[in-house]
Amino acid sequence: MGVFLSSVGALSTYYPDAKQIFDDENRRIQVARLIAKAPAIGAYSYRHANGLPYVDPDSSLGFAGRFLGMLFGEPGAPYTPDPVLERALDILFILHADHEQNCSTSAMRGIGSSQADPFASMAGAAAALYGPLHGGANEAVLRMLAAIGSVDNVPDFIKKVKAGEGRLMGFGHRVYKSYDPRATVIKEQAYRVFEVTGRNPLLDIAIELERIALQDDYFVQRRLYPNVDFYSGLIYEAMGFKPAMFTVLFAIGRAPGWIAQWQEMLRDKAQKIARPRQIYLGAGERDYVPMDQR
């Protein structure tokens, strides 16, 4: 993810014309560049991290299929993505595209309000997404499921969570106070992906964890329901991605939403540079003793 956000920011110097943000046609070109280059940068960062040669994009494939080819193909050889995996990845990209004023989207708009170019703004948004409480949440779910170990251990884990001795990852949301509708779609895709890749044993733990939590008054009263992160990590892992790549996948899907928010902000005539109000609650007048008299 560090390579991804750094590379996106570096495009600001490669395309200096991107600074002409109020030129509609020029802005359209930068938007197309960003959406097209996000998966290429993500794929190349993956290949670089694994010591593999880069694979050029195949223009005969769709957006998700081309990305899979750059990830898992061989240089100069044709690549045919599995249609189930390609469709699952496409759905995940769509579900992650935009989601209100979350941390990274707010960062995109906050940076963009200074009239920074889209590459610099998106680099900042990706940096915000990098945090474990935002884009890294699905990786935390996998660690939790692995720590539980087996379906038999789920009841004991639930007891520990209720006693404040553990944390239930992938449940609850700042916006949704019922079942996250995106989680329903992703859960369906998980079953289809596992028909191709083989069933991940962690899925059984996840299903049992969800079943117990949805029936337990402790979680129901607190409106803790599975969110989008609960099953997405299982799908990514089954497709061959390592956890370090999960947030990059999130960023690729979120790129169109970030850019849409950025453009909306630029077109708003009432928009000013972001400056949240801060109220000082500290001491009033204080005596100062010069350094040489202390």
PDB file of C-alpha atoms in Angstrom:
ATOM      1  CA  MET A   1       0.000   0.000   0.000  1.00  0.00           C
ATOM      2  CA  GLY A   2       2.946   2.314   0.636  1.00  0.00           C
ATOM      3  CA  VAL A   3       4.127   1.709  -2.930  1.00  0.00           C
ATOM      4  CA  PHE A   4       0.610   2.292  -4.257  1.00  0.00           C
ATOM      5  CA  LEU A   5      -0.001   5.644  -2.586  1.00  0.00           C
ATOM      6  CA  SER A   6       3.530   6.858  -3.327  1.00  0.00           C
ATOM      7  CA  SER A   7       3.191   5.972  -7.002  1.00  0.00           C
ATOM      8  CA  VAL A   8      -0.186   7.676  -7.296  1.00  0.00           C
ATOM      9  CA  GLY A   9       1.301  10.821  -5.762  1.00  0.00           C
ATOM     10  CA  ALA A  10       4.298  10.632  -8.102  1.00  0.00           C
ATOM     11  CA  LEU A  11       1.955  10.831 -11.107  1.00  0.00           C
ATOM     12  CA  SER A  12       1.441  14.458 -10.117  1.00  0.00           C
ATOM     13  CA  THR A  13       4.952  15.195 -11.394  1.00  0.00           C
ATOM     14  CA  TYR A  14       4.607  12.924 -14.439  1.00  0.00           C
ATOM     15  CA  TYR A  15       1.424  14.736 -15.528  1.00  0.00           C
ATOM     16  CA  PRO A  16       1.984  18.400 -14.560  1.00  0.00           C
ATOM     17  CA  ASP A  17      -1.039  19.384 -16.670  1.00  0.00           C
ATOM     18  CA  ALA A  18      -3.164  17.757 -13.939  1.00  0.00           C
ATOM     19  CA  LYS A  19      -2.864  21.013 -11.999  1.00  0.00           C
ATOM     20  CA  GLN A  20      -5.291  22.633 -14.449  1.00  0.00           C
ATOM     21  CA  ILE A  21      -8.183  21.356 -12.363  1.00  0.00           C
ATOM     22  CA  PHE A  22     -10.770  23.881 -13.605  1.00  0.00           C
ATOM     23  CA  ASP A  23     -10.300  22.945 -17.251  1.00  0.00           C
ATOM     24  CA  ASP A  24     -13.160  20.491 -17.818  1.00  0.00           C
ATOM     25  CA  GLU A  25     -11.573  18.557 -20.669  1.00  0.00           C
ATOM     26  CA  ASN A  26      -8.202  18.370 -18.965  1.00  0.00           C
ATOM     27  CA  ARG A  27      -9.852  17.187 -15.763  1.00  0.00           C
ATOM     28  CA  ARG A  28     -11.705  14.465 -17.684  1.00  0.00           C
ATOM     29  CA  ILE A  29      -8.355  13.198 -19.018  1.00  0.00           C
ATOM     30  CA  GLN A  30      -6.857  13.052 -15.508  1.00  0.00           C
ATOM     31  CA  VAL A  31      -9.899  11.191 -14.198  1.00  0.00           C
ATOM     32  CA  ALA A  32      -9.556   8.576 -16.938  1.00  0.00           C
ATOM     33  CA  ARG A  33      -5.844   8.265 -16.184  1.00  0.00           C
ATOM     34  CA  LEU A  34      -6.419   7.761 -12.476  1.00  0.00           C
ATOM     35  CA  ILE A  35      -9.111   5.102 -12.839  1.00  0.00           C
ATOM     36  CA  ALA A  36      -7.051   3.272 -15.478  1.00  0.00           C
ATOM     37  CA  LYS A  37      -3.719   3.485 -13.685  1.00  0.00           C
ATOM     38  CA  ALA A  38      -4.935   2.493 -10.205  1.00  0.00           C
ATOM     39  CA  PRO A  39      -5.181  -1.244 -11.045  1.00  0.00           C
ATOM     40  CA  ALA A  40      -1.916  -1.135 -13.028  1.00  0.00           C
ATOM     41  CA  ILE A  41      -0.056   0.400 -10.091  1.00  0.00           C
ATOM     42  CA  GLY A  42      -1.680  -2.071  -7.723  1.00  0.00           C
ATOM     43  CA  ALA A  43      -0.735  -5.034  -9.904  1.00  0.00           C
ATOM     44  CA  TYR A  44       2.839  -3.845 -10.422  1.00  0.00           C
ATOM     45  CA  SER A  45       3.316  -3.262  -6.709  1.00  0.00           C
ATOM     46  CA  TYR A  46       2.154  -6.843  -6.124  1.00  0.00           C
ATOM     47  CA  ARG A  47       4.508  -8.239  -8.775  1.00  0.00           C
ATOM     48  CA  HIS A  48       7.407  -6.167  -7.466  1.00  0.00           C
ATOM     49  CA  ALA A  49       6.832  -7.300  -3.876  1.00  0.00           C
ATOM     50  CA  ASN A  50       6.897 -10.930  -5.002  1.00  0.00           C
ATOM     51  CA  GLY A  51       9.955 -10.581  -7.247  1.00  0.00           C
ATOM     52  CA  LEU A  52       7.969 -11.224 -10.434  1.00  0.00           C
ATOM     53  CA  PRO A  53       8.312  -9.561 -13.848  1.00  0.00           C
ATOM     54  CA  TYR A  54       5.620  -7.070 -14.831  1.00  0.00           C
ATOM     55  CA  VAL A  55       2.796  -8.158 -17.117  1.00  0.00           C
ATOM     56  CA  ASP A  56       1.405  -5.677 -19.608  1.00  0.00           C
ATOM     57  CA  PRO A  57      -2.374  -5.105 -19.559  1.00  0.00           C
ATOM     58  CA  ASP A  58      -4.442  -6.965 -22.148  1.00  0.00           C
ATOM     59  CA  SER A  59      -6.870  -4.527 -23.764  1.00  0.00           C
ATOM     60  CA  SER A  60      -9.107  -7.394 -24.901  1.00  0.00           C
ATOM     61  CA  LEU A  61     -10.108  -8.089 -21.295  1.00  0.00           C
ATOM     62  CA  GLY A  62     -12.494  -6.161 -19.070  1.00  0.00           C
ATOM     63  CA  PHE A  63     -11.457  -4.008 -16.123  1.00  0.00           C
ATOM     64  CA  ALA A  64     -11.329  -6.798 -13.516  1.00  0.00           C
ATOM     65  CA  GLY A  65     -10.035  -9.430 -15.942  1.00  0.00           C
ATOM     66  CA  ARG A  66      -7.230  -7.177 -17.140  1.00  0.00           C
ATOM     67  CA  PHE A  67      -6.235  -6.547 -13.535  1.00  0.00           C
ATOM     68  CA  LEU A  68      -6.158 -10.296 -12.786  1.00  0.00           C
ATOM     69  CA  GLY A  69      -4.005 -10.822 -15.862  1.00  0.00           C
ATOM     70  CA  MET A  70      -1.470  -8.241 -14.710  1.00  0.00           C
ATOM     71  CA  LEU A  71      -1.422  -9.961 -11.319  1.00  0.00           C
ATOM     72  CA  PHE A  72      -1.329 -13.639 -12.144  1.00  0.00           C
ATOM     73  CA  GLY A  73      -0.453 -13.877 -15.845  1.00  0.00           C
ATOM     74  CA  GLU A  74       2.912 -14.496 -17.500  1.00  0.00           C
ATOM     75  CA  PRO A  75       4.697 -11.923 -19.680  1.00  0.00           C
ATOM     76  CA  GLY A  76       3.849 -12.406 -23.344  1.00  0.00           C
ATOM     77  CA  ALA A  77       1.429 -15.284 -22.687  1.00  0.00           C
ATOM     78  CA  PRO A  78      -2.358 -15.068 -23.091  1.00  0.00           C
ATOM     79  CA  TYR A  79      -4.360 -15.038 -19.867  1.00  0.00           C
ATOM     80  CA  THR A  80      -7.971 -16.104 -19.486  1.00  0.00           C
ATOM     81  CA  PRO A  81      -9.465 -15.173 -16.120  1.00  0.00           C
ATOM     82  CA  ASP A  82     -11.910 -17.521 -14.452  1.00  0.00           C
ATOM     83  CA  PRO A  83     -15.320 -15.880 -15.057  1.00  0.00           C
ATOM     84  CA  VAL A  84     -16.478 -16.560 -11.493  1.00  0.00           C
ATOM     85  CA  LEU A  85     -13.413 -14.932  -9.957  1.00  0.00           C
ATOM     86  CA  GLU A  86     -13.524 -12.063 -12.430  1.00  0.00           C
ATOM     87  CA  ARG A  87     -17.180 -11.405 -11.626  1.00  0.00           C
ATOM     88  CA  ALA A  88     -16.557 -11.627  -7.869  1.00  0.00           C
ATOM     89  CA  LEU A  89     -13.730  -9.090  -8.074  1.00  0.00           C
ATOM     90  CA  ASP A  90     -15.840  -6.788 -10.224  1.00  0.00           C
ATOM     91  CA  ILE A  91     -18.647  -6.930  -7.644  1.00  0.00           C
ATOM     92  CA  LEU A  92     -16.229  -6.188  -4.814  1.00  0.00           C
ATOM     93  CA  PHE A  93     -14.897  -3.173  -6.721  1.00  0.00           C
ATOM     94  CA  ILE A  94     -18.459  -1.902  -7.236  1.00  0.00           C
ATOM     95  CA  LEU A  95     -19.426  -2.406  -3.590  1.00  0.00           C
ATOM     96  CA  HIS A  96     -16.347  -0.502  -2.444  1.00  0.00           C
ATOM     97  CA  ALA A  97     -16.718   2.330  -4.964  1.00  0.00           C
ATOM     98  CA  ASP A  98     -18.274   4.951  -2.726  1.00  0.00           C
ATOM     99  CA  HIS A  99     -19.660   5.048   0.788  1.00  0.00           C
ATOM    100  CA  GLU A 100     -20.531   8.430   2.238  1.00  0.00           C
ATOM    101  CA  GLN A 101     -18.059  10.676   4.079  1.00  0.00           C
ATOM    102  CA  ASN A 102     -15.769   8.014   5.488  1.00  0.00           C
ATOM    103  CA  CYS A 103     -12.217   8.766   6.609  1.00  0.00           C
ATOM    104  CA  SER A 104     -10.517   8.443   3.204  1.00  0.00           C
ATOM    105  CA  THR A 105     -13.254  10.250   1.269  1.00  0.00           C
ATOM    106  CA  SER A 106     -13.106  13.131   3.729  1.00  0.00           C
ATOM    107  CA  ALA A 107      -9.331  13.191   3.212  1.00  0.00           C
ATOM    108  CA  MET A 108      -9.818  13.356  -0.566  1.00  0.00           C
ATOM    109  CA  ARG A 109     -12.170  16.293  -0.245  1.00  0.00           C
ATOM    110  CA  GLY A 110     -10.097  18.012   2.437  1.00  0.00           C
ATOM    111  CA  ILE A 111      -6.916  17.885   0.359  1.00  0.00           C
ATOM    112  CA  GLY A 112      -8.776  18.735  -2.820  1.00  0.00           C
ATOM    113  CA  SER A 113     -10.278  21.810  -1.180  1.00  0.00           C
ATOM    114  CA  SER A 114      -6.803  23.373  -1.319  1.00  0.00           C
ATOM    115  CA  GLN A 115      -7.072  22.947  -5.124  1.00  0.00           C
ATOM    116  CA  ALA A 116      -4.410  20.232  -5.166  1.00  0.00           C
ATOM    117  CA  ASP A 117      -4.354  18.101  -8.299  1.00  0.00           C
ATOM    118  CA  PRO A 118      -6.271  14.772  -8.304  1.00  0.00           C
ATOM    119  CA  PHE A 119      -3.144  12.611  -8.032  1.00  0.00           C
ATOM    120  CA  ALA A 120      -1.945  14.339  -4.864  1.00  0.00           C
ATOM    121  CA  SER A 121      -5.469  14.306  -3.438  1.00  0.00           C
ATOM    122  CA  MET A 122      -5.920  10.598  -4.104  1.00  0.00           C
ATOM    123  CA  ALA A 123      -2.524   9.771  -2.616  1.00  0.00           C
ATOM    124  CA  GLY A 124      -3.754  11.357   0.613  1.00  0.00           C
ATOM    125  CA  ALA A 125      -7.035   9.455   0.444  1.00  0.00           C
ATOM    126  CA  ALA A 126      -5.128   6.200  -0.032  1.00  0.00           C
ATOM    127  CA  ALA A 127      -2.957   7.044   2.973  1.00  0.00           C
ATOM    128  CA  ALA A 128      -6.103   7.471   5.076  1.00  0.00           C
ATOM    129  CA  LEU A 129      -7.403   4.140   3.800  1.00  0.00           C
ATOM    130  CA  TYR A 130      -4.102   2.508   4.791  1.00  0.00           C
ATOM    131  CA  GLY A 131      -5.043   2.546   8.488  1.00  0.00           C
ATOM    132  CA  PRO A 132      -6.176  -0.713  10.135  1.00  0.00           C
ATOM    133  CA  LEU A 133      -9.438   0.856  11.331  1.00  0.00           C
ATOM    134  CA  HIS A 134     -10.418   1.706   7.748  1.00  0.00           C
ATOM    135  CA  GLY A 135      -9.078  -0.258   4.786  1.00  0.00           C
ATOM    136  CA  GLY A 136      -7.294  -2.864   6.917  1.00  0.00           C
ATOM    137  CA  ALA A 137     -10.412  -4.092   8.700  1.00  0.00           C
ATOM    138  CA  ASN A 138     -10.872  -7.224   6.574  1.00  0.00           C
ATOM    139  CA  GLU A 139      -7.333  -8.334   7.369  1.00  0.00           C
ATOM    140  CA  ALA A 140      -8.193  -7.999  11.063  1.00  0.00           C
ATOM    141  CA  VAL A 141     -11.187 -10.294  10.484  1.00  0.00           C
ATOM    142  CA  LEU A 142      -8.922 -12.988   9.034  1.00  0.00           C
ATOM    143  CA  ARG A 143      -6.581 -12.737  12.016  1.00  0.00           C
ATOM    144  CA  MET A 144      -9.547 -13.070  14.353  1.00  0.00           C
ATOM    145  CA  LEU A 145     -10.924 -16.142  12.560  1.00  0.00           C
ATOM    146  CA  ALA A 146      -7.484 -17.765  12.507  1.00  0.00           C
ATOM    147  CA  ALA A 147      -7.074 -17.080  16.234  1.00  0.00           C
ATOM    148  CA  ILE A 148     -10.440 -18.721  16.983  1.00  0.00           C
ATOM    149  CA  GLY A 149      -9.112 -21.793  15.204  1.00  0.00           C
ATOM    150  CA  SER A 150     -12.222 -23.957  14.884  1.00  0.00           C
ATOM    151  CA  VAL A 151     -15.999 -23.871  14.999  1.00  0.00           C
ATOM    152  CA  ASP A 152     -15.911 -25.521  18.434  1.00  0.00           C
ATOM    153  CA  ASN A 153     -14.084 -22.504  19.867  1.00  0.00           C
ATOM    154  CA  VAL A 154     -16.639 -19.942  18.704  1.00  0.00           C
ATOM    155  CA  PRO A 155     -18.875 -20.055  21.851  1.00  0.00           C
ATOM    156  CA  ASP A 156     -15.885 -19.429  24.132  1.00  0.00           C
ATOM    157  CA  PHE A 157     -14.742 -16.570  21.906  1.00  0.00           C
ATOM    158  CA  ILE A 158     -18.210 -15.005  22.075  1.00  0.00           C
ATOM    159  CA  LYS A 159     -18.092 -15.204  25.884  1.00  0.00           C
ATOM    160  CA  LYS A 160     -14.725 -13.439  25.933  1.00  0.00           C
ATOM    161  CA  VAL A 161     -16.023 -10.661  23.684  1.00  0.00           C
ATOM    162  CA  LYS A 162     -19.026 -10.118  25.963  1.00  0.00           C
ATOM    163  CA  ALA A 163     -16.697 -10.040  28.968  1.00  0.00           C
ATOM    164  CA  GLY A 164     -14.563  -7.374  27.341  1.00  0.00           C
ATOM    165  CA  GLU A 165     -11.646  -9.754  26.809  1.00  0.00           C
ATOM    166  CA  GLY A 166     -11.745  -9.735  23.018  1.00  0.00           C
ATOM    167  CA  ARG A 167     -13.052  -7.770  20.059  1.00  0.00           C
ATOM    168  CA  LEU A 168     -15.483  -8.913  17.399  1.00  0.00           C
ATOM    169  CA  MET A 169     -13.998  -7.728  14.111  1.00  0.00           C
ATOM    170  CA  GLY A 170     -16.130  -7.233  11.007  1.00  0.00           C
ATOM    171  CA  PHE A 171     -19.272  -6.425  13.007  1.00  0.00           C
ATOM    172  CA  GLY A 172     -20.918  -3.058  13.457  1.00  0.00           C
ATOM    173  CA  HIS A 173     -20.773   0.111  11.384  1.00  0.00           C
ATOM    174  CA  ARG A 174     -20.894   3.858  11.965  1.00  0.00           C
ATOM    175  CA  VAL A 175     -23.741   4.189   9.435  1.00  0.00           C
ATOM    176  CA  TYR A 176     -25.546   0.846   9.293  1.00  0.00           C
ATOM    177  CA  LYS A 177     -27.474  -0.074  12.424  1.00  0.00           C
ATOM    178  CA  SER A 178     -28.811  -3.213  10.791  1.00  0.00           C
ATOM    179  CA  TYR A 179     -27.233  -5.846   8.544  1.00  0.00           C
ATOM    180  CA  ASP A 180     -24.852  -4.172   6.080  1.00  0.00           C
ATOM    181  CA  PRO A 181     -26.503  -4.814   2.670  1.00  0.00           C
ATOM    182  CA  ARG A 182     -23.079  -5.098   1.057  1.00  0.00           C
ATOM    183  CA  ALA A 183     -22.236  -8.010   3.372  1.00  0.00           C
ATOM    184  CA  THR A 184     -25.219  -9.955   2.011  1.00  0.00           C
ATOM    185  CA  VAL A 185     -23.937  -9.621  -1.548  1.00  0.00           C
ATOM    186  CA  ILE A 186     -20.352 -10.490  -0.605  1.00  0.00           C
ATOM    187  CA  LYS A 187     -21.421 -13.564   1.350  1.00  0.00           C
ATOM    188  CA  GLU A 188     -23.164 -14.915  -1.758  1.00  0.00           C
ATOM    189  CA  GLN A 189     -20.027 -14.315  -3.800  1.00  0.00           C
ATOM    190  CA  ALA A 190     -17.909 -16.125  -1.208  1.00  0.00           C
ATOM    191  CA  TYR A 191     -19.774 -19.358  -1.820  1.00  0.00           C
ATOM    192  CA  ARG A 192     -19.349 -19.014  -5.587  1.00  0.00           C
ATOM    193  CA  VAL A 193     -15.649 -18.259  -5.296  1.00  0.00           C
ATOM    194  CA  PHE A 194     -15.063 -21.265  -3.033  1.00  0.00           C
ATOM    195  CA  GLU A 195     -16.676 -23.520  -5.631  1.00  0.00           C
ATOM    196  CA  VAL A 196     -13.723 -22.581  -7.856  1.00  0.00           C
ATOM    197  CA  THR A 197     -10.894 -22.254  -5.355  1.00  0.00           C
ATOM    198  CA  GLY A 198     -11.955 -24.787  -2.729  1.00  0.00           C
ATOM    199  CA  ARG A 199     -13.610 -24.027   0.579  1.00  0.00           C
ATOM    200  CA  ASN A 200     -11.636 -22.003   3.080  1.00  0.00           C
ATOM    201  CA  PRO A 201     -12.009 -23.637   6.528  1.00  0.00           C
ATOM    202  CA  LEU A 202     -12.221 -20.166   8.039  1.00  0.00           C
ATOM    203  CA  LEU A 203     -15.592 -19.754   6.304  1.00  0.00           C
ATOM    204  CA  ASP A 204     -17.193 -22.291   8.630  1.00  0.00           C
ATOM    205  CA  ILE A 205     -15.899 -20.337  11.634  1.00  0.00           C
ATOM    206  CA  ALA A 206     -17.245 -17.104  10.140  1.00  0.00           C
ATOM    207  CA  ILE A 207     -20.683 -18.602   9.487  1.00  0.00           C
ATOM    208  CA  GLU A 208     -20.951 -19.992  13.022  1.00  0.00           C
ATOM    209  CA  LEU A 209     -19.736 -16.713  14.503  1.00  0.00           C
ATOM    210  CA  GLU A 210     -22.345 -14.824  12.516  1.00  0.00           C
ATOM    211  CA  ARG A 211     -25.103 -17.292  13.472  1.00  0.00           C
ATOM    212  CA  ILE A 212     -24.462 -17.010  17.205  1.00  0.00           C
ATOM    213  CA  ALA A 213     -23.966 -13.248  17.170  1.00  0.00           C
ATOM    214  CA  LEU A 214     -27.219 -12.617  15.302  1.00  0.00           C
ATOM    215  CA  GLN A 215     -29.127 -14.608  17.918  1.00  0.00           C
ATOM    216  CA  ASP A 216     -27.430 -13.189  21.002  1.00  0.00           C
ATOM    217  CA  ASP A 217     -29.235 -10.309  22.728  1.00  0.00           C
ATOM    218  CA  TYR A 218     -25.883  -8.742  23.664  1.00  0.00           C
ATOM    219  CA  PHE A 219     -25.038  -8.100  20.007  1.00  0.00           C
ATOM    220  CA  VAL A 220     -28.594  -7.523  18.812  1.00  0.00           C
ATOM    221  CA  GLN A 221     -29.201  -4.796  21.407  1.00  0.00           C
ATOM    222  CA  ARG A 222     -25.981  -3.096  20.344  1.00  0.00           C
ATOM    223  CA  ARG A 223     -26.943  -3.463  16.673  1.00  0.00           C
ATOM    224  CA  LEU A 224     -23.737  -5.278  15.860  1.00  0.00           C
ATOM    225  CA  TYR A 225     -24.245  -6.981  12.523  1.00  0.00           C
ATOM    226  CA  PRO A 226     -21.719  -8.207   9.913  1.00  0.00           C
ATOM    227  CA  ASN A 227     -20.321  -5.457   7.724  1.00  0.00           C
ATOM    228  CA  VAL A 228     -18.617  -5.416   4.329  1.00  0.00           C
ATOM    229  CA  ASP A 229     -15.270  -6.480   5.794  1.00  0.00           C
ATOM    230  CA  PHE A 230     -16.506  -9.699   7.378  1.00  0.00           C
ATOM    231  CA  TYR A 231     -16.427 -11.842   4.228  1.00  0.00           C
ATOM    232  CA  SER A 232     -14.328  -9.812   1.746  1.00  0.00           C
ATOM    233  CA  GLY A 233     -10.995 -10.925   3.219  1.00  0.00           C
ATOM    234  CA  LEU A 234     -11.988 -14.579   2.861  1.00  0.00           C
ATOM    235  CA  ILE A 235     -12.675 -14.032  -0.828  1.00  0.00           C
ATOM    236  CA  TYR A 236      -9.425 -12.183  -1.428  1.00  0.00           C
ATOM    237  CA  GLU A 237      -7.417 -14.867   0.358  1.00  0.00           C
ATOM    238  CA  ALA A 238      -9.129 -17.623  -1.638  1.00  0.00           C
ATOM    239  CA  MET A 239      -8.256 -15.810  -4.872  1.00  0.00           C
ATOM    240  CA  GLY A 240      -4.567 -15.866  -3.952  1.00  0.00           C
ATOM    241  CA  PHE A 241      -4.055 -12.406  -2.492  1.00  0.00           C
ATOM    242  CA  LYS A 242      -1.905 -11.880   0.567  1.00  0.00           C
ATOM    243  CA  PRO A 243      -3.310  -9.635   3.339  1.00  0.00           C
ATOM    244  CA  ALA A 244      -0.851  -6.849   2.461  1.00  0.00           C
ATOM    245  CA  MET A 245      -2.710  -6.508  -0.859  1.00  0.00           C
ATOM    246  CA  PHE A 246      -6.212  -6.230   0.617  1.00  0.00           C
ATOM    247  CA  THR A 247      -6.107  -2.461   1.159  1.00  0.00           C
ATOM    248  CA  VAL A 248      -4.769  -1.906  -2.364  1.00  0.00           C
ATOM    249  CA  LEU A 249      -7.779  -3.796  -3.722  1.00  0.00           C
ATOM    250  CA  PHE A 250     -10.005  -1.566  -1.618  1.00  0.00           C
ATOM    251  CA  ALA A 251      -8.262   1.533  -2.998  1.00  0.00           C
ATOM    252  CA  ILE A 252      -8.714   0.415  -6.610  1.00  0.00           C
ATOM    253  CA  GLY A 253     -12.436  -0.052  -6.043  1.00  0.00           C
ATOM    254  CA  ARG A 254     -12.760   3.210  -4.130  1.00  0.00           C
ATOM    255  CA  ALA A 255     -10.859   5.306  -6.732  1.00  0.00           C
ATOM    256  CA  PRO A 256     -13.953   6.225  -8.826  1.00  0.00           C
ATOM    257  CA  GLY A 257     -15.826   7.278  -5.697  1.00  0.00           C
ATOM    258  CA  TRP A 258     -12.950   9.396  -4.437  1.00  0.00           C
ATOM    259  CA  ILE A 259     -12.687  11.107  -7.815  1.00  0.00           C
ATOM    260  CA  ALA A 260     -16.448  11.684  -8.023  1.00  0.00           C
ATOM    261  CA  GLN A 261     -16.386  13.321  -4.596  1.00  0.00           C
ATOM    262  CA  TRP A 262     -13.397  15.437  -5.620  1.00  0.00           C
ATOM    263  CA  GLN A 263     -15.145  16.633  -8.791  1.00  0.00           C
ATOM    264  CA  GLU A 264     -18.366  17.383  -6.924  1.00  0.00           C
ATOM    265  CA  MET A 265     -16.405  19.527  -4.486  1.00  0.00           C
ATOM    266  CA  LEU A 266     -14.653  21.472  -7.284  1.00  0.00           C
ATOM    267  CA  ARG A 267     -17.969  22.283  -8.957  1.00  0.00           C
ATOM    268  CA  ASP A 268     -19.478  23.583  -5.723  1.00  0.00           C
ATOM    269  CA  LYS A 269     -19.236  27.387  -5.926  1.00  0.00           C
ATOM    270  CA  ALA A 270     -19.684  27.653  -2.170  1.00  0.00           C
ATOM    271  CA  GLN A 271     -16.696  25.383  -1.477  1.00  0.00           C
ATOM    272  CA  LYS A 272     -13.851  26.897   0.513  1.00  0.00           C
ATOM    273  CA  ILE A 273     -10.622  25.384   1.752  1.00  0.00           C
ATOM    274  CA  ALA A 274     -11.333  22.887   4.511  1.00  0.00           C
ATOM    275  CA  ARG A 275     -10.764  24.209   8.003  1.00  0.00           C
ATOM    276  CA  PRO A 276     -12.700  22.460  10.778  1.00  0.00           C
ATOM    277  CA  ARG A 277     -13.458  24.661  13.751  1.00  0.00           C
ATOM    278  CA  GLN A 278     -11.289  24.087  16.810  1.00  0.00           C
ATOM    279  CA  ILE A 279     -12.171  25.448  20.247  1.00  0.00           C
ATOM    280  CA  TYR A 280      -9.301  26.123  22.628  1.00  0.00           C
ATOM    281  CA  LEU A 281     -10.010  24.841  26.145  1.00  0.00           C
ATOM    282  CA  GLY A 282      -6.548  25.337  27.655  1.00  0.00           C
ATOM    283  CA  ALA A 283      -5.210  27.845  30.135  1.00  0.00           C
ATOM    284  CA  GLY A 284      -5.658  31.581  29.694  1.00  0.00           C
ATOM    285  CA  GLU A 285      -2.780  33.912  30.458  1.00  0.00           C
ATOM    286  CA  ARG A 286       0.324  32.174  31.840  1.00  0.00           C
ATOM    287  CA  ASP A 287       3.578  33.525  33.215  1.00  0.00           C
ATOM    288  CA  TYR A 288       6.663  32.804  31.138  1.00  0.00           C
ATOM    289  CA  VAL A 289      10.115  32.332  32.680  1.00  0.00           C
ATOM    290  CA  PRO A 290      12.980  32.942  30.210  1.00  0.00           C
ATOM    291  CA  MET A 291      15.199  29.940  29.548  1.00  0.00           C
ATOM    292  CA  ASP A 292      18.301  31.504  31.122  1.00  0.00           C
ATOM    293  CA  GLN A 293      16.432  32.161  34.382  1.00  0.00           C
ATOM    294  CA  ARG A 294      15.096  28.643  34.922  1.00  0.00           C
TER     295      ARG A 294
END
